[in-house]
XYZ file of N, CA and C in Angstrom:
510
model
N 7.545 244.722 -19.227
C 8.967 244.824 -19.474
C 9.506 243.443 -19.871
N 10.401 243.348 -20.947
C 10.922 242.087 -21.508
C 11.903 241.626 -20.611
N 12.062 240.519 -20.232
C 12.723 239.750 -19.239
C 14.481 240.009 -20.501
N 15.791 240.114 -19.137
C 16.833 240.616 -19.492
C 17.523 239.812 -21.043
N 17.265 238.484 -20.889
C 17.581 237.367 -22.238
C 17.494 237.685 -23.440
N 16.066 239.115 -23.531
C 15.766 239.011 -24.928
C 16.449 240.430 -25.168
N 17.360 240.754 -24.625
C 17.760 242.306 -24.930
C 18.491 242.415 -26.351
N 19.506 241.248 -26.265
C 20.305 241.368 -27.566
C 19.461 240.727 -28.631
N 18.561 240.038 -28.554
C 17.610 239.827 -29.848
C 16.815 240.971 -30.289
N 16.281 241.846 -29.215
C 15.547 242.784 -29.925
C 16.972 243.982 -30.458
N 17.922 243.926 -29.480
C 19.000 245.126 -30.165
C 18.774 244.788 -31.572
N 19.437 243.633 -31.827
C 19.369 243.049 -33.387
C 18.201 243.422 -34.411
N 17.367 242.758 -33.960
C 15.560 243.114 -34.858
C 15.868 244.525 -34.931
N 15.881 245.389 -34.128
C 15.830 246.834 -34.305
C 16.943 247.658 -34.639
N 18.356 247.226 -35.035
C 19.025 247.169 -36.046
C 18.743 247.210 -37.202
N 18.709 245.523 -37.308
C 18.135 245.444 -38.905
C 17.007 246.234 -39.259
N 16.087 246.640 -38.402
C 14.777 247.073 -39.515
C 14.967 248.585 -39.131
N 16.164 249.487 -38.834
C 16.072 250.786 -39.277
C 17.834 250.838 -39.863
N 17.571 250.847 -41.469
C 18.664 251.134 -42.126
C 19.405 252.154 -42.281
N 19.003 253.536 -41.195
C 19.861 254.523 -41.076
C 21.119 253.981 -40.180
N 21.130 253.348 -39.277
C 21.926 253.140 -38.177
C 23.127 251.666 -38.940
N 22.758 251.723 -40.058
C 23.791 250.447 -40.916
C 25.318 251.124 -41.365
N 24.576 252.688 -41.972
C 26.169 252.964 -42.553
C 27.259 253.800 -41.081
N 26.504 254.254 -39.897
C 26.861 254.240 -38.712
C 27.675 253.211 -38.162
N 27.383 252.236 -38.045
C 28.199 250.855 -37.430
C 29.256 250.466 -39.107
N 29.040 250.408 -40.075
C 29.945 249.924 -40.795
C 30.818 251.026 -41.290
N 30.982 252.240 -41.430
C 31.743 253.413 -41.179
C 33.057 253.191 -40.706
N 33.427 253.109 -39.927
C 34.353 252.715 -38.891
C 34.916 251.719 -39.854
N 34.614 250.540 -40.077
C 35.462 249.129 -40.138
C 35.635 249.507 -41.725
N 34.927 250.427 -42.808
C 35.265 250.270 -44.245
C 36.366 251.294 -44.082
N 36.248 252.720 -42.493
C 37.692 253.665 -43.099
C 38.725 252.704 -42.871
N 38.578 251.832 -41.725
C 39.826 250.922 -41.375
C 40.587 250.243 -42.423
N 39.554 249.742 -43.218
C 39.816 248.836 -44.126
C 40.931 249.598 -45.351
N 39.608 250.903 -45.690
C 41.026 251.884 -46.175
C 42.440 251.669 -45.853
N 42.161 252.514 -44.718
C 43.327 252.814 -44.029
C 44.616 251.731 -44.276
N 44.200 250.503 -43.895
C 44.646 249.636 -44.087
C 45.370 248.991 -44.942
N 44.411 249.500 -45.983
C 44.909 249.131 -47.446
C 46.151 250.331 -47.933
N 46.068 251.741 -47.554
C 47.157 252.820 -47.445
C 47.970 252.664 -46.966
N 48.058 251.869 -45.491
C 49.110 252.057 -44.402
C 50.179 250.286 -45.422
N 49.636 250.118 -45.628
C 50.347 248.507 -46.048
C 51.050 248.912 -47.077
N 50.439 249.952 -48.344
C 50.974 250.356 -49.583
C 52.552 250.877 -49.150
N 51.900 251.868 -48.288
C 53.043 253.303 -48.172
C 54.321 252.601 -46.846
N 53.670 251.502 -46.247
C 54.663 250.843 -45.686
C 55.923 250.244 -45.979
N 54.765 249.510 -47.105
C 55.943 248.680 -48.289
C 56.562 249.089 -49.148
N 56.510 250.706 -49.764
C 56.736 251.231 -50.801
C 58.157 251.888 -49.609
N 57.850 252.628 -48.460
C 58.887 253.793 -48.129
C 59.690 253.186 -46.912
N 58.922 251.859 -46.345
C 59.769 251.722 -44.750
C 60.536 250.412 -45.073
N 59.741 249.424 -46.007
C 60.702 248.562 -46.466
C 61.610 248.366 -46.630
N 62.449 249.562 -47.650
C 63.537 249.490 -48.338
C 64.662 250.390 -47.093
N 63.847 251.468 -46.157
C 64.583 251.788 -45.370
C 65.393 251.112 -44.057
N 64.249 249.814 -43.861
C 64.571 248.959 -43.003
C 65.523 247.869 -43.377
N 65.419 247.638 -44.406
C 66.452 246.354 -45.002
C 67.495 247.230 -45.269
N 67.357 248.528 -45.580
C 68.956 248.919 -46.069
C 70.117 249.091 -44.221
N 68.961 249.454 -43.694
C 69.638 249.691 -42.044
C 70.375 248.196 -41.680
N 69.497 247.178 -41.845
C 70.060 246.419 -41.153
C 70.777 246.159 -41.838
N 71.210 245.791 -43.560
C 72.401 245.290 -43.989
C 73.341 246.420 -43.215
N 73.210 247.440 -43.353
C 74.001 248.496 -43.283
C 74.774 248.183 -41.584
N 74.209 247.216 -40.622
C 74.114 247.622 -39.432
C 75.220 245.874 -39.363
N 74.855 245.230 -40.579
C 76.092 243.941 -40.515
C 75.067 242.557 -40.862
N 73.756 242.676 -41.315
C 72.602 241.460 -41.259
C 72.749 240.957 -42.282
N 72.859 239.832 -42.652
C 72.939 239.167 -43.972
C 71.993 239.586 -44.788
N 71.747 239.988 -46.137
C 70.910 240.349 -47.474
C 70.042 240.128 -47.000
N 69.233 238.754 -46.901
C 68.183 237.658 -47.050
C 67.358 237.992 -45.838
N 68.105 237.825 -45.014
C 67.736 237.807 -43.734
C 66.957 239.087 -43.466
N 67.925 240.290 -43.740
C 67.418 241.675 -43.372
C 66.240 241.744 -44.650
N 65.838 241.004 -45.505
C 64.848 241.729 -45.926
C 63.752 240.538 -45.108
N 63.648 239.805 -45.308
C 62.798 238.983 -44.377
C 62.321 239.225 -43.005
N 63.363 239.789 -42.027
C 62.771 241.215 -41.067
C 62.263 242.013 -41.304
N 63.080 242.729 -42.520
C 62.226 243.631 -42.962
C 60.434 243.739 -43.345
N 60.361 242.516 -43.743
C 59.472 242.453 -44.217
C 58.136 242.237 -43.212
N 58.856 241.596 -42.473
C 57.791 240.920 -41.140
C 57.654 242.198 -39.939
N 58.868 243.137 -39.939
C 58.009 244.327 -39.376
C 57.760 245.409 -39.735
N 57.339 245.121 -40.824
C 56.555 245.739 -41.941
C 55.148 245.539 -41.110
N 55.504 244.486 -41.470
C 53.387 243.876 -41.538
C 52.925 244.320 -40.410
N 54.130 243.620 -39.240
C 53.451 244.511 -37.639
C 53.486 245.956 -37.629
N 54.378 246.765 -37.901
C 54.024 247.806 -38.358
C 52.655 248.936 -38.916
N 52.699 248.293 -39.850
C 50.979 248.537 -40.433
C 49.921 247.954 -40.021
N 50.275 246.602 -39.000
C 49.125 246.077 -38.339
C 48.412 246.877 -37.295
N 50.104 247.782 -36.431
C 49.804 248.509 -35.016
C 49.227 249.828 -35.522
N 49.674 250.496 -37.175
C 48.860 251.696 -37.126
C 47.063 251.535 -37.689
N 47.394 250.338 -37.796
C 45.220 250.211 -37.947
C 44.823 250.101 -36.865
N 45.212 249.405 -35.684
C 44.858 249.019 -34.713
C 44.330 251.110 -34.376
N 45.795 251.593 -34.005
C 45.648 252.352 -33.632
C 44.518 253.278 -34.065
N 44.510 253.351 -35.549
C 43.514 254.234 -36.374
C 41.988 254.128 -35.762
N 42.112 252.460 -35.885
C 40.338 251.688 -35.541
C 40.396 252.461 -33.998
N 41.374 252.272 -33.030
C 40.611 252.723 -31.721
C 40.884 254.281 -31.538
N 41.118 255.249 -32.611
C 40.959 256.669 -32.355
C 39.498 256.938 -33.255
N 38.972 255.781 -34.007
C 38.016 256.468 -34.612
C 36.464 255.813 -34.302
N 37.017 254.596 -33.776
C 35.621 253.848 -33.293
C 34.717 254.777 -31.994
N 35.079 255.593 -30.709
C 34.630 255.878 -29.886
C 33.908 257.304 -31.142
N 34.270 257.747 -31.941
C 33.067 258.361 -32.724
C 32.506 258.458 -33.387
N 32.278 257.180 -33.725
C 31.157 256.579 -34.566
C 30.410 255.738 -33.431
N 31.146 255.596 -32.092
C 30.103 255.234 -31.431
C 28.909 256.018 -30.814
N 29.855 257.664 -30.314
C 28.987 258.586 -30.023
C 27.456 258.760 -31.556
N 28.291 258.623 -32.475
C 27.165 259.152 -33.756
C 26.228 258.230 -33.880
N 26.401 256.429 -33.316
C 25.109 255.504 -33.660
C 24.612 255.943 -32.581
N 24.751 256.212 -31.210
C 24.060 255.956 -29.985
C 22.888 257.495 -30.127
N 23.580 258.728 -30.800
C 22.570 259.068 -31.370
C 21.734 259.016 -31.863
N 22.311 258.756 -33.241
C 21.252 258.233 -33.937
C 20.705 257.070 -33.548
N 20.697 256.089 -32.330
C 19.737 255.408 -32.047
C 18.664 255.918 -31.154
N 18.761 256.828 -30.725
C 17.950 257.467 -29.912
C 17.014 258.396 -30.832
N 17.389 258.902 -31.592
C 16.273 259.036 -32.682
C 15.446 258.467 -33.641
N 16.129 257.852 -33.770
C 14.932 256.326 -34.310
C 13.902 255.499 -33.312
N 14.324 255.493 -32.152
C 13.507 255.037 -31.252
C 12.441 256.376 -31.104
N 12.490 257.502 -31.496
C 11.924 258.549 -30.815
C 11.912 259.157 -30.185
N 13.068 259.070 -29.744
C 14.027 260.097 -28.457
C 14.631 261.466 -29.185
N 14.005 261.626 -30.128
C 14.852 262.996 -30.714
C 14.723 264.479 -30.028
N 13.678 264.212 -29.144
C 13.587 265.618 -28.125
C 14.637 265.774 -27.670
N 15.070 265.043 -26.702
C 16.815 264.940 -26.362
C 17.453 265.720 -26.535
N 17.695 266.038 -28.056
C 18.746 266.734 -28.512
C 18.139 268.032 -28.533
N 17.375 268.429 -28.341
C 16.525 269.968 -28.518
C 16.939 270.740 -27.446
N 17.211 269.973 -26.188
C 17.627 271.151 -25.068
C 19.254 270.828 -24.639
N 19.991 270.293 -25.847
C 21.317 270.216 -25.828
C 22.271 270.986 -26.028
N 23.104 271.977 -25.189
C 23.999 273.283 -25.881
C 24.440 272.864 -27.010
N 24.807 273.934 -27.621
C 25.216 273.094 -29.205
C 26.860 273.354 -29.267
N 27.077 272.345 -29.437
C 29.156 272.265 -29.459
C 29.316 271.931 -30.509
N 30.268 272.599 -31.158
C 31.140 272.168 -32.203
C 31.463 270.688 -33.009
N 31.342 270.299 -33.575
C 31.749 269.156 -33.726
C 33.479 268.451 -33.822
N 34.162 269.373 -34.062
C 35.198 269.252 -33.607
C 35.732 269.262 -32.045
N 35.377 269.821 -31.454
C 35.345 269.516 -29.583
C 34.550 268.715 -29.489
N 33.235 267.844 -30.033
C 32.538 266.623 -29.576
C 33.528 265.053 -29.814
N 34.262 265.583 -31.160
C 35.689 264.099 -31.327
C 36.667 264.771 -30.780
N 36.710 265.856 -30.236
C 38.368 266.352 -28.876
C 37.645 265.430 -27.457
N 36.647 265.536 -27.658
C 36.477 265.140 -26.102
C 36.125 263.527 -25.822
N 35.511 262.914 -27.425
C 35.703 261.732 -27.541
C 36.830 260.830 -27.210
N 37.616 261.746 -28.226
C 39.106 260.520 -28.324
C 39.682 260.630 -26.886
N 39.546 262.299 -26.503
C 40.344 262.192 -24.885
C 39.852 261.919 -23.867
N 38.589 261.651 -23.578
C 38.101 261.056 -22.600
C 38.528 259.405 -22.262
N 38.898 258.712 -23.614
C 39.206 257.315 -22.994
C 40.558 256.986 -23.797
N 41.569 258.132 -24.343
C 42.854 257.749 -25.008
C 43.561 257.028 -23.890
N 44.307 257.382 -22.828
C 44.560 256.419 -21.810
C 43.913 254.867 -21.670
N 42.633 254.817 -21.463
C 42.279 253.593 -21.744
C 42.305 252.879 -22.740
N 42.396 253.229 -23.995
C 42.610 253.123 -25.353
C 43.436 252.515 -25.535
N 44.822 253.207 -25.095
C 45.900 253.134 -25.107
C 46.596 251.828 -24.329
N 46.129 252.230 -23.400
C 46.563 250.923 -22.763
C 46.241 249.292 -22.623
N 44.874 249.094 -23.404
C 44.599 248.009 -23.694
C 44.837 248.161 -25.272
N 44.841 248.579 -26.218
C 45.827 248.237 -27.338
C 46.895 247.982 -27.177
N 47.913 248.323 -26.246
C 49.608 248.296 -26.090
C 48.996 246.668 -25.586
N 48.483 246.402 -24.728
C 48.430 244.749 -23.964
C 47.878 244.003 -25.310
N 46.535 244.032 -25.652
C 46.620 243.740 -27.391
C 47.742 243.286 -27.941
N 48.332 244.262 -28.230
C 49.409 244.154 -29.134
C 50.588 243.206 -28.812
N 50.869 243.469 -27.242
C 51.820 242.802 -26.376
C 51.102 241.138 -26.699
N 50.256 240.762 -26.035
C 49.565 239.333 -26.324
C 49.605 238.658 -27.539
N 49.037 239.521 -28.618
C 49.132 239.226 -29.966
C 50.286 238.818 -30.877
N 51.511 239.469 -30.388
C 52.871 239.338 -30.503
C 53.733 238.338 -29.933
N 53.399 238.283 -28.353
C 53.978 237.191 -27.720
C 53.271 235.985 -28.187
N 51.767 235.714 -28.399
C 51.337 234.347 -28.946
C 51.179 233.745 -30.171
N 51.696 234.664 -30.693
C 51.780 234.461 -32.245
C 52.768 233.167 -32.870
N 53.813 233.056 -32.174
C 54.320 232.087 -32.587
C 53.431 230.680 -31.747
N 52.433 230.377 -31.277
C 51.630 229.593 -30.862
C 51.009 228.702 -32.483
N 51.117 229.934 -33.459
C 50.288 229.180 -34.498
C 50.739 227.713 -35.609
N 52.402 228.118 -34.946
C 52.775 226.872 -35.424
C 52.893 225.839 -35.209
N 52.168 225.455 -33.980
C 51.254 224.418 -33.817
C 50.261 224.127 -34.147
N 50.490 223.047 -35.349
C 48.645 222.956 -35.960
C 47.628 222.496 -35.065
N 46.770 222.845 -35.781
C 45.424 222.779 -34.798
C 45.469 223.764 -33.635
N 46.029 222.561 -32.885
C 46.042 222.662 -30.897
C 46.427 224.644 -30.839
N 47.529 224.451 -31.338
C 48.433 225.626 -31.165
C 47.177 227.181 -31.528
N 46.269 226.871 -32.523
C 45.933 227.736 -33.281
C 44.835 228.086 -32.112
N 44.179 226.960 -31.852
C 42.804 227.016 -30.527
C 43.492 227.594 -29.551
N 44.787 227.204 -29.175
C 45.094 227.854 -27.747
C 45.635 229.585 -27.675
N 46.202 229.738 -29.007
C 46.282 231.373 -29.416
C 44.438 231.732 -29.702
N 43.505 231.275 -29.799
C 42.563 232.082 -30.037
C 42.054 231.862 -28.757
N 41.896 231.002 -28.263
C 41.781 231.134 -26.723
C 42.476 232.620 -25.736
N 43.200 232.393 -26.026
C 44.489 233.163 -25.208
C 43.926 234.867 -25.302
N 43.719 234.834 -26.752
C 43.457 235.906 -27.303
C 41.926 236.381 -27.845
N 41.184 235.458 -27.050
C 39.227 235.528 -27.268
C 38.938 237.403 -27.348
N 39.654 237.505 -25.875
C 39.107 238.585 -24.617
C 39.562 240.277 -25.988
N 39.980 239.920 -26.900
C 40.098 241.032 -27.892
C 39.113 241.339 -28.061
N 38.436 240.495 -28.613
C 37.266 240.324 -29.835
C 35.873 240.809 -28.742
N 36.534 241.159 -27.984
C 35.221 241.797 -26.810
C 35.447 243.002 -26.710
């Protein structure tokens, strides 16, 4: 048995050298990317003009209200990727961990498995950890928001928002 150190080197090696399990893990981050690229279009095209017209409408100077406008825009379309990425990542995680188990040779596994729907296998995905989901995206988001103005501190400012904000990227 390989001593615990070398676990994430061999995960890796055995990654790379079975190329079924590539479009599995990158799946996820190219719909995001979509998505992303949609949610920003249709943001800027339909919520833009609705948001700057509110706030002039509401007493905000021209300039100003589109410059809000504009900036929660971006958070806007930032929070519905977020959201998108964590309703769709837990099933593409169920689909690699499969398919890693068949590449290793574990495909018996699935032979004495009732067979469910695939639509109740992503009902039971997303709802098994939407609460948890949920609630560390909202803190996400909360952190990300509150430290954001950190970046206008050069340098220092920028290390101590990525500091602050490492524990995401996990």
């Amino acid at each position: 048995m390989a001593p615990s150190y070398t676990y994430p080197i061999t995960g890796i090696v055995f990654f790379f050298t079975h190329p079924e399990l590539w479009m599995k893990t990158l799946c996820p981050f190219l719909l995001t990317l979509v998505f992303g690229i949609v949610s920003i279009v249709l943001s800027f095209v339909y919520l833009l003009p609705l948001q700057a017209h509110a706030l002039i409408n509401a007493g905000c100077p021209t300039w100003l209200a589109w410059l809000v406008s504009v900036i929660l825009v971006l958070l806007e379309s930032a929070v519905f990727d977020l959201i998108f990425f964590a309703v769709t990542l837990p099933i593409f995680q169920d689909a690699l961990f499969d398919a890693t188990l068949k590449a290793k040779g574990l495909g018996r596994m699935f032979d004495t498995i009732v067979p469910v729907s695939g639509m109740r296998l992503c009902c039971r995905g997303i709802s098994s950890g939407l609460l948890t989901v949920w609630m560390i995206l909202l803190a996400q988001i909360l952190i990300l928001i509150v430290t954001a103005p950190l970046h206008l501190i050069p340098v220092a400012g920028t290390v101590i928002a990525c500091y602050i904000n490492g524990w995401v990227a996990w």
